[in-house]
Structure formats: C-alpha cells, structure tokens
Coordinates of C-alpha atoms and ligand atoms in Angstrom, one line a residue:
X1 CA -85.7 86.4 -26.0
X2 CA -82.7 85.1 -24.3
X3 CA -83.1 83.8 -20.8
X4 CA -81.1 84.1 -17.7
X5 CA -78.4 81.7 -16.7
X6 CA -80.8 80.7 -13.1
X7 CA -83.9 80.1 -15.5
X8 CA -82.3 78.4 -18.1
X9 CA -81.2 76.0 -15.7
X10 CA -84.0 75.7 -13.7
X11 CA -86.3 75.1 -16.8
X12 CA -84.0 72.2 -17.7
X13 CA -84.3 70.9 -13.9
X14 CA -88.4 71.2 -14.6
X15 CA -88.5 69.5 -17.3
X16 CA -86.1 66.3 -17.6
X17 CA -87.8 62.7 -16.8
X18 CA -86.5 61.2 -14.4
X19 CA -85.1 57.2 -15.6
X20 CA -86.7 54.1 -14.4
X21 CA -84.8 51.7 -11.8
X22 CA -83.2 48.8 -12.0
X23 CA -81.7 46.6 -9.6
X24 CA -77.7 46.1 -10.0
X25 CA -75.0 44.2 -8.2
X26 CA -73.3 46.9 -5.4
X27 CA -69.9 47.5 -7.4
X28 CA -72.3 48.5 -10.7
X29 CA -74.0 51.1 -7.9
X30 CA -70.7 53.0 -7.1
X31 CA -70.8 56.2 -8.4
X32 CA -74.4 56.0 -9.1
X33 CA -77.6 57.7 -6.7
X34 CA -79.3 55.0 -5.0
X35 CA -82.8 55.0 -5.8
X36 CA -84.4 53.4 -2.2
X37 CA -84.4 54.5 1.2
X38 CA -81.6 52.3 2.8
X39 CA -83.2 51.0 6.8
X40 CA -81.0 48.8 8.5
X41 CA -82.1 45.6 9.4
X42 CA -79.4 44.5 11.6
X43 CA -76.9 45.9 13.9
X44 CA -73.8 46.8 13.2
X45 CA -71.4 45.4 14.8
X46 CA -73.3 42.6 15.0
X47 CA -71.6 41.8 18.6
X48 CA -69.6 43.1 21.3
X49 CA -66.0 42.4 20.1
X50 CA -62.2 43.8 20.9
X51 CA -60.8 47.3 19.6
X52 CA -57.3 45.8 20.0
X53 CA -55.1 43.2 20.2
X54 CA -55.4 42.3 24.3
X55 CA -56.8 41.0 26.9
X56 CA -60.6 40.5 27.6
X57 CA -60.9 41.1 31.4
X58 CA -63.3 41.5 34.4
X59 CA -63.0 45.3 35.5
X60 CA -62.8 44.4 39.3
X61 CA -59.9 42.3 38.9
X62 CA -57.7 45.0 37.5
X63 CA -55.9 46.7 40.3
X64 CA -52.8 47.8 39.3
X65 CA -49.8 45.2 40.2
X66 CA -52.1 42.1 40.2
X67 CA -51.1 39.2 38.2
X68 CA -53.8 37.0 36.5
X69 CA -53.5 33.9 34.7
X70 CA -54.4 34.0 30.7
X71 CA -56.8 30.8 30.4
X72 CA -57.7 31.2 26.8
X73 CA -56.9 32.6 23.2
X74 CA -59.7 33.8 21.2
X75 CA -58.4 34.7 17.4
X76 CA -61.1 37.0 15.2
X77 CA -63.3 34.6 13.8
X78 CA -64.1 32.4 16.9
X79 CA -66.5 32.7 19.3
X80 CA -65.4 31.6 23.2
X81 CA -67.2 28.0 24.5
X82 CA -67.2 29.7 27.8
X83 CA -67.4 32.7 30.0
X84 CA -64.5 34.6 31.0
X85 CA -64.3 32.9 34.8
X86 CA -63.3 36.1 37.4
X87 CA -59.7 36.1 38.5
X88 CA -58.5 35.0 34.6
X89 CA -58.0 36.6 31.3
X90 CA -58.2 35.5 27.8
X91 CA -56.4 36.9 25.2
X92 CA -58.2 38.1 22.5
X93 CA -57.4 40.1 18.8
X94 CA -58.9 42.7 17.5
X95 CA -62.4 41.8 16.3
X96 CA -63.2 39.1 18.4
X97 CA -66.1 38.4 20.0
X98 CA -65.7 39.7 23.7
X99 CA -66.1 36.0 25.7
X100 CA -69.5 36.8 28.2
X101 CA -68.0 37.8 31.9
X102 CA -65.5 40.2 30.5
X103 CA -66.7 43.7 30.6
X104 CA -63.3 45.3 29.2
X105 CA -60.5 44.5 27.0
X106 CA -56.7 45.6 28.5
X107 CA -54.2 46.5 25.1
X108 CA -51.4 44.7 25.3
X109 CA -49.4 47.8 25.6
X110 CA -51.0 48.4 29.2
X111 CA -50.0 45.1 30.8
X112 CA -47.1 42.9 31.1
X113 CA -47.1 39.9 29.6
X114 CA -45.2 36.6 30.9
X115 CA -45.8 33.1 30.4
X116 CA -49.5 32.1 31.0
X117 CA -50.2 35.2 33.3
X118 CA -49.3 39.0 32.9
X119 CA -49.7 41.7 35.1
X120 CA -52.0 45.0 35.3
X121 CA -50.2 48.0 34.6
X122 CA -53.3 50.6 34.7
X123 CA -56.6 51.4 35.6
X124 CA -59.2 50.0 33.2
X125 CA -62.7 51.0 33.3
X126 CA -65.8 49.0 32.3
X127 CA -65.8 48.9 28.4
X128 CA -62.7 50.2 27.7
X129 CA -61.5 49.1 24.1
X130 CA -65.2 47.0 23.3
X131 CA -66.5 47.8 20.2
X132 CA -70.8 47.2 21.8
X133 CA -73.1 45.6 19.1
X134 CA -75.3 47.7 18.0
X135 CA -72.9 51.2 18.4
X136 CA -72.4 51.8 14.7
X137 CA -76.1 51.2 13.3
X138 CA -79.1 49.9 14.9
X139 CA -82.2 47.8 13.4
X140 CA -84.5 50.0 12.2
X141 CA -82.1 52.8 11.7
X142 CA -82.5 54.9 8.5
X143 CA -78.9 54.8 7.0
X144 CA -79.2 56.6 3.3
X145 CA -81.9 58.1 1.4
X146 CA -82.7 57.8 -2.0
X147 CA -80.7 60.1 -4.3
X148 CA -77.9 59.9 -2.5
X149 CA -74.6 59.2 -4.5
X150 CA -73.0 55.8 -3.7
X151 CA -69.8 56.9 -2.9
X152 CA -66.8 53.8 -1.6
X153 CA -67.7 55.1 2.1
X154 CA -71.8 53.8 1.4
X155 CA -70.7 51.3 -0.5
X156 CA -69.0 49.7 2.5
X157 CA -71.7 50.3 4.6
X158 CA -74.3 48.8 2.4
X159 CA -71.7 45.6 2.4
X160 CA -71.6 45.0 6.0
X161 CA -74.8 45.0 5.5
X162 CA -75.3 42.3 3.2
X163 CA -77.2 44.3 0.8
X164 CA -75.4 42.7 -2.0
X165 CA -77.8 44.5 -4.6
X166 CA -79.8 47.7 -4.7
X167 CA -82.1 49.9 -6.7
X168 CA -80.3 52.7 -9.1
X169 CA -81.8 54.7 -11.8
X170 CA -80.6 53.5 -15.2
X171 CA -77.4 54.9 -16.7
X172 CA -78.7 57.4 -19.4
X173 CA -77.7 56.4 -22.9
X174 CA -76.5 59.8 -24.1
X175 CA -76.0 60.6 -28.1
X176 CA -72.9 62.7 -28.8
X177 CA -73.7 64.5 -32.0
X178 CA -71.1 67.1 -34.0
X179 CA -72.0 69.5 -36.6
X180 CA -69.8 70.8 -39.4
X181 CA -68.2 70.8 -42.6
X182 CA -64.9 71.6 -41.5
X183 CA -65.0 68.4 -39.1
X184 CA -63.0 65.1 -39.4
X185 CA -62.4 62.9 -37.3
X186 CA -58.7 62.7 -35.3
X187 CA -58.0 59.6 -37.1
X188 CA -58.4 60.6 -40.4
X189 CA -55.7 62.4 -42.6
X190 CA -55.8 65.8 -42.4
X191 CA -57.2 68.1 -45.1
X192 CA -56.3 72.0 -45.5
X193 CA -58.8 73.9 -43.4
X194 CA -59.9 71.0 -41.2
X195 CA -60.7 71.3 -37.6
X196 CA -60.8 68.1 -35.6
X197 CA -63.4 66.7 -33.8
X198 CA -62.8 67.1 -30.5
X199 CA -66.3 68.2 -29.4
X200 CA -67.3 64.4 -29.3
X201 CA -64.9 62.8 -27.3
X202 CA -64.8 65.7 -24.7
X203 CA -68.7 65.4 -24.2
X204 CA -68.0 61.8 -24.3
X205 CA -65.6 62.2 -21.7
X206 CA -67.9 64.3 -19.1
X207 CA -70.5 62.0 -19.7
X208 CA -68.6 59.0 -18.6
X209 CA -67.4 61.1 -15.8
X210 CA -71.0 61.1 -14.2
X211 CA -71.8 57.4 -14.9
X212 CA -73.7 57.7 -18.0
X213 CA -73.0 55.9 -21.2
X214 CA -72.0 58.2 -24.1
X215 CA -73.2 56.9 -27.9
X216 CA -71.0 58.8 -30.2
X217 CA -72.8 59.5 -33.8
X218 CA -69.8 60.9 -35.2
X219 CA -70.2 64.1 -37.7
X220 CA -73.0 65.2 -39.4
X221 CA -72.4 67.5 -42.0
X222 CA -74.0 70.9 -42.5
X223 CA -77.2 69.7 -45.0
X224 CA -80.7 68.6 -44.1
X225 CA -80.4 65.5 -45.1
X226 CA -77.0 64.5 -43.3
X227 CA -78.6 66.3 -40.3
X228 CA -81.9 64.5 -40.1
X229 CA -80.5 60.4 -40.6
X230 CA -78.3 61.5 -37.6
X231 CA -80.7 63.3 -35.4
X232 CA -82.8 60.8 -36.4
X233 CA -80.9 58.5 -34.5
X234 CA -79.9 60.6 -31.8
X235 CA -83.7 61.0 -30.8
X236 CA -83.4 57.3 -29.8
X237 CA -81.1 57.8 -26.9
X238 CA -82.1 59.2 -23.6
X239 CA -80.5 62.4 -24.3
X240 CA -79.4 64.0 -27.4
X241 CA -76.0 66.3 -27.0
X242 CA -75.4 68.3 -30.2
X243 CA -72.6 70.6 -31.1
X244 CA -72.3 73.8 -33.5
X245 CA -74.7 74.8 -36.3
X246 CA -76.8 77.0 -33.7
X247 CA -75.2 80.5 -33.3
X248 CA -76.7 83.3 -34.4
X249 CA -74.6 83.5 -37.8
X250 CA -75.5 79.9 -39.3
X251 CA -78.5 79.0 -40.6
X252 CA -79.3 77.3 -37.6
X253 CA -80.1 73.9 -39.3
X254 CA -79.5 72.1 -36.2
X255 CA -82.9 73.7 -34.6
X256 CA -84.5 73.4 -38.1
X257 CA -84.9 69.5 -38.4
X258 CA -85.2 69.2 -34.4
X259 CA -87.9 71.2 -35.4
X260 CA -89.3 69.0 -38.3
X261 CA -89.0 65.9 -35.6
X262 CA -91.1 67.7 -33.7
X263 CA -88.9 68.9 -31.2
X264 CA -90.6 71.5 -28.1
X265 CA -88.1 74.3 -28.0
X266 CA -87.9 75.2 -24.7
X267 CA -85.5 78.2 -24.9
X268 CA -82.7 79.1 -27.3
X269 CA -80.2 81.8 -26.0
X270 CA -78.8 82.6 -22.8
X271 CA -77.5 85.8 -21.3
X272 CA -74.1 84.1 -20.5
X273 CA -70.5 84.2 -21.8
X274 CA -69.6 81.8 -23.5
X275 CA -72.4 79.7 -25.0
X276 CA -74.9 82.0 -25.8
X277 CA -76.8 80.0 -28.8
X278 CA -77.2 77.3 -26.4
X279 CA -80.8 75.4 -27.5
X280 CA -82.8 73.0 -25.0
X281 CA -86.3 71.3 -26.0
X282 CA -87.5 68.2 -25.5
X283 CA -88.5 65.5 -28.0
X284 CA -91.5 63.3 -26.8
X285 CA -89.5 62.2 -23.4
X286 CA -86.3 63.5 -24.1
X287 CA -84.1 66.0 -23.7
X288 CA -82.7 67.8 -26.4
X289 CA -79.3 70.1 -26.2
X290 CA -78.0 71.9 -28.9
X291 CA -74.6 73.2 -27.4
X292 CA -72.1 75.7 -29.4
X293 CA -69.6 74.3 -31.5
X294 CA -66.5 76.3 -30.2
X295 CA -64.7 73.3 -27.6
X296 CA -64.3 75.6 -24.6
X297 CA -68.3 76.8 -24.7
X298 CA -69.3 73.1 -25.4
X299 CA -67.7 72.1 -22.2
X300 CA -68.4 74.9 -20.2
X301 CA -72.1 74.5 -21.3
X302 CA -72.0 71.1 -20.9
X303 CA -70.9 71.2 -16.8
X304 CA -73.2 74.6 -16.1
X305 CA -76.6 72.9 -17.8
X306 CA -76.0 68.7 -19.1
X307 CA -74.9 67.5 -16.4
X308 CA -76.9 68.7 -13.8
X309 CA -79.7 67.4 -16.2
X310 CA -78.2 64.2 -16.1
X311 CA -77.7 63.8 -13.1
X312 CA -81.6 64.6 -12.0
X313 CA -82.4 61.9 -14.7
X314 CA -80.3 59.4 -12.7
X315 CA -81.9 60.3 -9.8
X316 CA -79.5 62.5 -7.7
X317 CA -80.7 64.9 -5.2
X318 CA -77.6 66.9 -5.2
X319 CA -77.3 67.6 -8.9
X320 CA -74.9 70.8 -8.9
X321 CA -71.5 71.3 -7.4
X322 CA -71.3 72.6 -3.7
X323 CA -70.1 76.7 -3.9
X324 CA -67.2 78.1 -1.9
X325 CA -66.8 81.3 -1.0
X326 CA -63.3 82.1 -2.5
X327 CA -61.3 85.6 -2.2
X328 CA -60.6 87.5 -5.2
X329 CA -57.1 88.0 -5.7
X330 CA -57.1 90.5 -8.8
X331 CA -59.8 93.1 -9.9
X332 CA -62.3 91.7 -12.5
X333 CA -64.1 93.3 -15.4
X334 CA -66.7 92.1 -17.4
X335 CA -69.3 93.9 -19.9
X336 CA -72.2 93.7 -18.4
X337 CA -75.6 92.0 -19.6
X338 CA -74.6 88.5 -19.6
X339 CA -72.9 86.3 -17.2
X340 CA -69.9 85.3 -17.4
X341 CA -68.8 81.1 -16.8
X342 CA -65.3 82.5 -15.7
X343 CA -62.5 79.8 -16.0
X344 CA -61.0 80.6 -13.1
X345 CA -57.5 79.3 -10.7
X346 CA -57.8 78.3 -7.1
X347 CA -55.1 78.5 -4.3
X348 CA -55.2 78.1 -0.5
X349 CA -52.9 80.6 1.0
X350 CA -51.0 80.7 4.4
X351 CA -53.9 81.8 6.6
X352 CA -55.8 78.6 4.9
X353 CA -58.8 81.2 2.3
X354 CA -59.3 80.1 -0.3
X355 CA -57.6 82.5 -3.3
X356 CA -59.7 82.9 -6.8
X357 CA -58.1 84.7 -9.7
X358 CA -58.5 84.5 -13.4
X359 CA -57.3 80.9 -14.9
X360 CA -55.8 82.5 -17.9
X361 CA -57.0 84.5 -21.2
X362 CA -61.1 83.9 -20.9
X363 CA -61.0 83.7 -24.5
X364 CA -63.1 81.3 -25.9
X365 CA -60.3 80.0 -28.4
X366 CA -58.0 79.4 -25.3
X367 CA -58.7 75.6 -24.5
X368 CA -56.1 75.9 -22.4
X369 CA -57.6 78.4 -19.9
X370 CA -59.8 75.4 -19.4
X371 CA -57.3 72.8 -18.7
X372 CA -55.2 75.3 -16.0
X373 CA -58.4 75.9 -14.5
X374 CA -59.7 74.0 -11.7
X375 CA -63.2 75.1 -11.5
X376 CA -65.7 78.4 -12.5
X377 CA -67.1 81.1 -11.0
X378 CA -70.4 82.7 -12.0
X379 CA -70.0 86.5 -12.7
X380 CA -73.6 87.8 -12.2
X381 CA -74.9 89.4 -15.1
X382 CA -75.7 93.0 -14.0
X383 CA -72.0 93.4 -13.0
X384 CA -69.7 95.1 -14.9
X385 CA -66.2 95.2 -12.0
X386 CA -65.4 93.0 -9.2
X387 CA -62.0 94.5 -6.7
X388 CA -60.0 92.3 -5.6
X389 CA -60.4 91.2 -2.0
X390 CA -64.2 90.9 -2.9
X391 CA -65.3 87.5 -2.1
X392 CA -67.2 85.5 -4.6
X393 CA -68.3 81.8 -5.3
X394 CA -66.6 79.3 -7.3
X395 CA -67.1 75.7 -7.9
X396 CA -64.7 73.1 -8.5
X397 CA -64.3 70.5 -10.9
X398 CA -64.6 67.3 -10.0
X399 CA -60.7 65.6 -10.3
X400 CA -59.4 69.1 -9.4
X401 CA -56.9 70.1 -6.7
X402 CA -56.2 73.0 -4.8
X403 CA -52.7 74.5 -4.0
X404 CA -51.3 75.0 -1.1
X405 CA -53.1 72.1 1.2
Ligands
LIG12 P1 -70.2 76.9 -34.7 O1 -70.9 76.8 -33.4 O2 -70.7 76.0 -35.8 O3 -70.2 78.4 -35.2 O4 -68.7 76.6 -34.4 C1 -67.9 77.4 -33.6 C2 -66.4 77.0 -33.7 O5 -66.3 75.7 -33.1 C3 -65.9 76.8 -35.1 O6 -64.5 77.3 -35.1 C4 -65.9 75.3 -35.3 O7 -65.0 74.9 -36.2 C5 -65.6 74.8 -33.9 N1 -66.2 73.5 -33.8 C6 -67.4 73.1 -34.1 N2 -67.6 71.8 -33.8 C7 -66.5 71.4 -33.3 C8 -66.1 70.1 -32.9 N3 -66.9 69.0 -32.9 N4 -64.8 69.9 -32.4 C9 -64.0 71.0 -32.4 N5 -64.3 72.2 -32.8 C10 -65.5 72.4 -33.3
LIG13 MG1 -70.6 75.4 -37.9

C-alpha cells in the first residue's frame, strides 16, 4: 500500500542511526552540525577597548571648547603602563585596551586635533564608543547547542573563543548506485540507444552539497548477479542511494537482492508525483534508498526524503528546509490522489510578496524545469485546483536566488 508523502518521511526520520562523533579541527566543522553544547568559558571581549580610532578620555573633562593635552598613544595590541591622569588624553585605535581612568573614548571626528592637545567639540557621555568586556558573551553563557549547523558566523565565534576543535558527527560515507542496461558512463563512446549516467553524479553532487562524502559504484546492470557484487558493496557504506530498476513495470530486481541481503523494507510507494516507486529499508544499521531512475524524480526524491535523512544522521536538528508562504501567481491543477513535488519559479514583486508560479513543463522528462526552478512546493494530495492569489508554501533550494531583491 503506498504511503503518504508526511509518513514516508517521517518513517525515514524514525528510523536512520544517528553517526558517532569525532573531534575535527574548526575549518573541517564548517558546514557540519556541532555535536556539543558550546558554554563559554570566557568573556568576550575579553576587555574594555575603543570602538574607534580616538581619544580615551575622562567624561568630566569634556566640556565643549576645552583643550587637553594628548599624553599618550596606545596602538591595538598594547596595553597602557599607566592610568589615564584627569586633565589629559591618550589617543587610542580601535581595539585597544581602554587605559584605567578613562571612562569614554572621543572619535576623532568629534574633536579637533592640534599638535600634542586637541580640543572638545561635543558632549561625551560616560562610555561612549567602549566596547565593555564581557558585552558580547559572558562565562558561563550557553552560546550553541548541539545540532546546530556551523555556519562562517559560529565558526568565528567558536574562534574568538579559542575552541580550535570541536565534536561533529562523522561525514556519512554514501554509495551512489545506477541501475540499467541502457547506462554508460559520460566518458565512454556512445552506443545507439544509450542513455548516460547522469543519475550518479547528480546524487553525487547533492550529497557533497550537505557535507557527506559520495562513493560512486558506477552501473550495475540489470541481472542478479551484476546487482548483488554491487549492492554488495554498497551495503558497506553508511547509506546506500540506488537509482532505477524499482517502478512498477520492471521486475523490480533492485528490491529483489536487497531482499536476499536481508534488507527490512520499510515501505515501497508513495502517493507523490514524481517518484512514486520510491523504496526505503534498512539493512542491519543502514539505510537503504531505492530512488527512480528518471533524473528529475531521482533528484526531486533525493532533496524531499535523502537528505533530510542525512542530515539527521549527521546530527542536525533542523533537517528540512524553512517554508515560505509564497502567492500563487497562476491557477494550478493537479489530479488528485498523490502529491505533487511541483518544480516551481520564485519572484519578489514591488510590494516585496513573495510570487510562486509554475517553473516550467512539470514533466518528468523536462530536466530543465528543474534547473529554472529555484525551489518546490508541496501540492497536498487531496487537491485537485489551486486559483491563483491563493497562498501556498514553497521551499528553496539551497544556492538559489530570488528576483527582484
Ligand atoms: P527506470 O526507473 O529504470 O524505469 O528508469 C526510468 C528512466 O530513467 C529511464 O528512461 C531510464 O533510462 C532513466 N534512467 C535510469 N537511470 C538513469 C541514470 N543513472 N541516469 C540517467 N537516466 C537514467
Ligand atoms: Mg530500468
């Protein structure tokens, strides 16, 4: 019986292990989920220091026309011997300790400057243009939780913190597996009747995208014996991706020797257009997909159900894309029954919605739908006509952009 889109994906979010941690140098963490809880152990900053380029000053000395002599220089870097006496300045750049007495710092915009002394040109109240230890991120302070994708803006944190390792969940190893007779490879000369491969370096592609590490087993031809050496082999690998030889029409030798390797199928079939014959089960501790062979299903199959998988083994706790509500800009018909992954083009207009329409022909053959698209909606299965102006929710891709920012 084939299952809804929701429980499909929530029985593969049930069922994938979760991968065990290792400990990696902070540039191998980018783009990876952390896998601690991230509490900081020291301030940041670390000490009071200058916003700008300026003078560190007492705050009662600053009335407007007085002149006060600049007694020192302080450069980032270096900290002052002394206190800042009252009745004197020192200059200071940006990011240098503030020298003890001073209580603000005065931009040099704000004051004229002469030889040795300058003179106040505003107001300047007590810690104007300090940067106060401690104002950023405390001791003790709970910065980032595990799961939480290491993006360049935690990465820096996590470096002014001197954490120059942490804890990720290992990369998953995933096997890339084609079916078919008609295959070959792009490199190989072309015979009449041949269809490239193209199946394995797209997966290949969205696995890398994610941070997992794609093993590509090449073709396997439709025969048992072709079939089992590389599934064989595949069933080493954290995941096993295959493509083709499970719709309906073929004899379904794909699920056949997953089968005889003791596979547990956990569904095959899903009430969605395209990729119906999708398979998932799980051999011993891993997970097992058996995707359609047709490019734009094995992609759009891929992004709805694998990578979300993935992403949950690599420990992310946000594992599907964030939904926007987007405004249909042209009516919409489907059969119903199944839902349909609609390829689907995204515009801002001029009062700044969001516009959805139709990417192109939602044929399955038409890969390049896919490539004009920028993201998908999900048209529920029940439904059978959406009008335009209704609103519905789409999700992007993750390189894509938006017209009319
Ligand atoms: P199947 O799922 O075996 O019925 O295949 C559906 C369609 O996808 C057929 O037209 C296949 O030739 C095509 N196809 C299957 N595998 C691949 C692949 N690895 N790369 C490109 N096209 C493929
Ligand atoms: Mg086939």
């Amino acid at each position: 019986m084939p299952i809804s889109f929701y429980q499909a994906r929530q029985q593969i979010l049930d069922t994938v292990p979760t991968l065990a941690i290792e400990t990696v140098p902070l540039l191998d963490a980018a783009g990876r989920a952390i896998a601690e809880d991230i509490v900081a152990s020291q301030s940041l900053p670390a000490f009071n220091n200058s916003a700008m380029d300026g003078y560190a000053v007492h705050v009662e000395d600053c009335i407007p026309g007085t002149v006060l002599p600049v007694v020192g220089y302080l450069p980032a870097g270096e900290t002052a011997s002394s206190p800042v006496k009252l009745g004197t300045v020192v200059r200071v750049m940006t990011g240098a300790p503030i020298p003890a007495g001073a209580d603000a710092v005065i931009p040099f915009e704000d004051c004229k400057e002469e030889e040795d002394q300058i003179t106040i040109l505003r107001l300047v109240k007590k810690g104007d243009h300090i940067r106060w230890a401690g104002e950023d991120i405390r001791p003790g302070d709970q910065i980032i939780s595990a799961g939480t994708l290491l993006r360049p803006a935690e990465i820096s944190l996590l470096a002014s913190l001197r954490l120059a390792t942490v804890s990720v969940r290992r990369r998953a190893r995933v096997a890339i597996l084609a079916t078919g007779d008609e295959l070959q490879e792009m490199d190989e000369p072309h015979f009449s009747g041949g269809i490239v491969n193209s199946n394995s370096p797209s997966l290949a592609a969205a696995v890398r995208e994610i941070g997992a590490t794609p093993i590509t087993l090449g073709i396997a031809r439709d025969n048992l014996p072709d079939l089992r050496e590389k599934i064989k082999q595949g069933l080493q690998a954290d995941v096993l991706v295959t493509s083709a030889g499970v719709s309906a029409g073929d004899r379904d030798l794909v699920r056949e020797v997953l089968e005889e390797f003791g596979m547990r199928e956990i569904f095959w079939k899903i009430k969605i257009k395209p990729g119906h014959p999708t398979a998932f089960g799980m051999h011993d501790n891993t997970p097992v997909f058996s995707l359609p062979g047709n490019p734009v299903s094995t992609l759009l199959t891929f992004e709805e159900f694998v990578r979300p998988a993935l992403l949950k083994m690599m420990g992310h706790h946000s594992v599907l894309r964030t939904l926007y509500r987007a405004t249909l800009s042209e009516p919409l018909k489907k059969k119903p029954g199944r839902l349909q992954i609609l390829r689907v083009a995204l515009q801002i207009n001029q009062d700044g919605e969001l516009i959805v329409s139709s990417a192109g022909d939602q044929n399955t053959g038409i890969l390049r739908t896919l490539v004009n698209a920028q993201g998908i909606a999900l048209l529920a299965a029940e439904r059978d006509f959406f009008a335009a102006g209704e609103k519905i929710d789409v999700h992007l891709f993750g390189a894509s952009t938006v017209l009319g920012y």
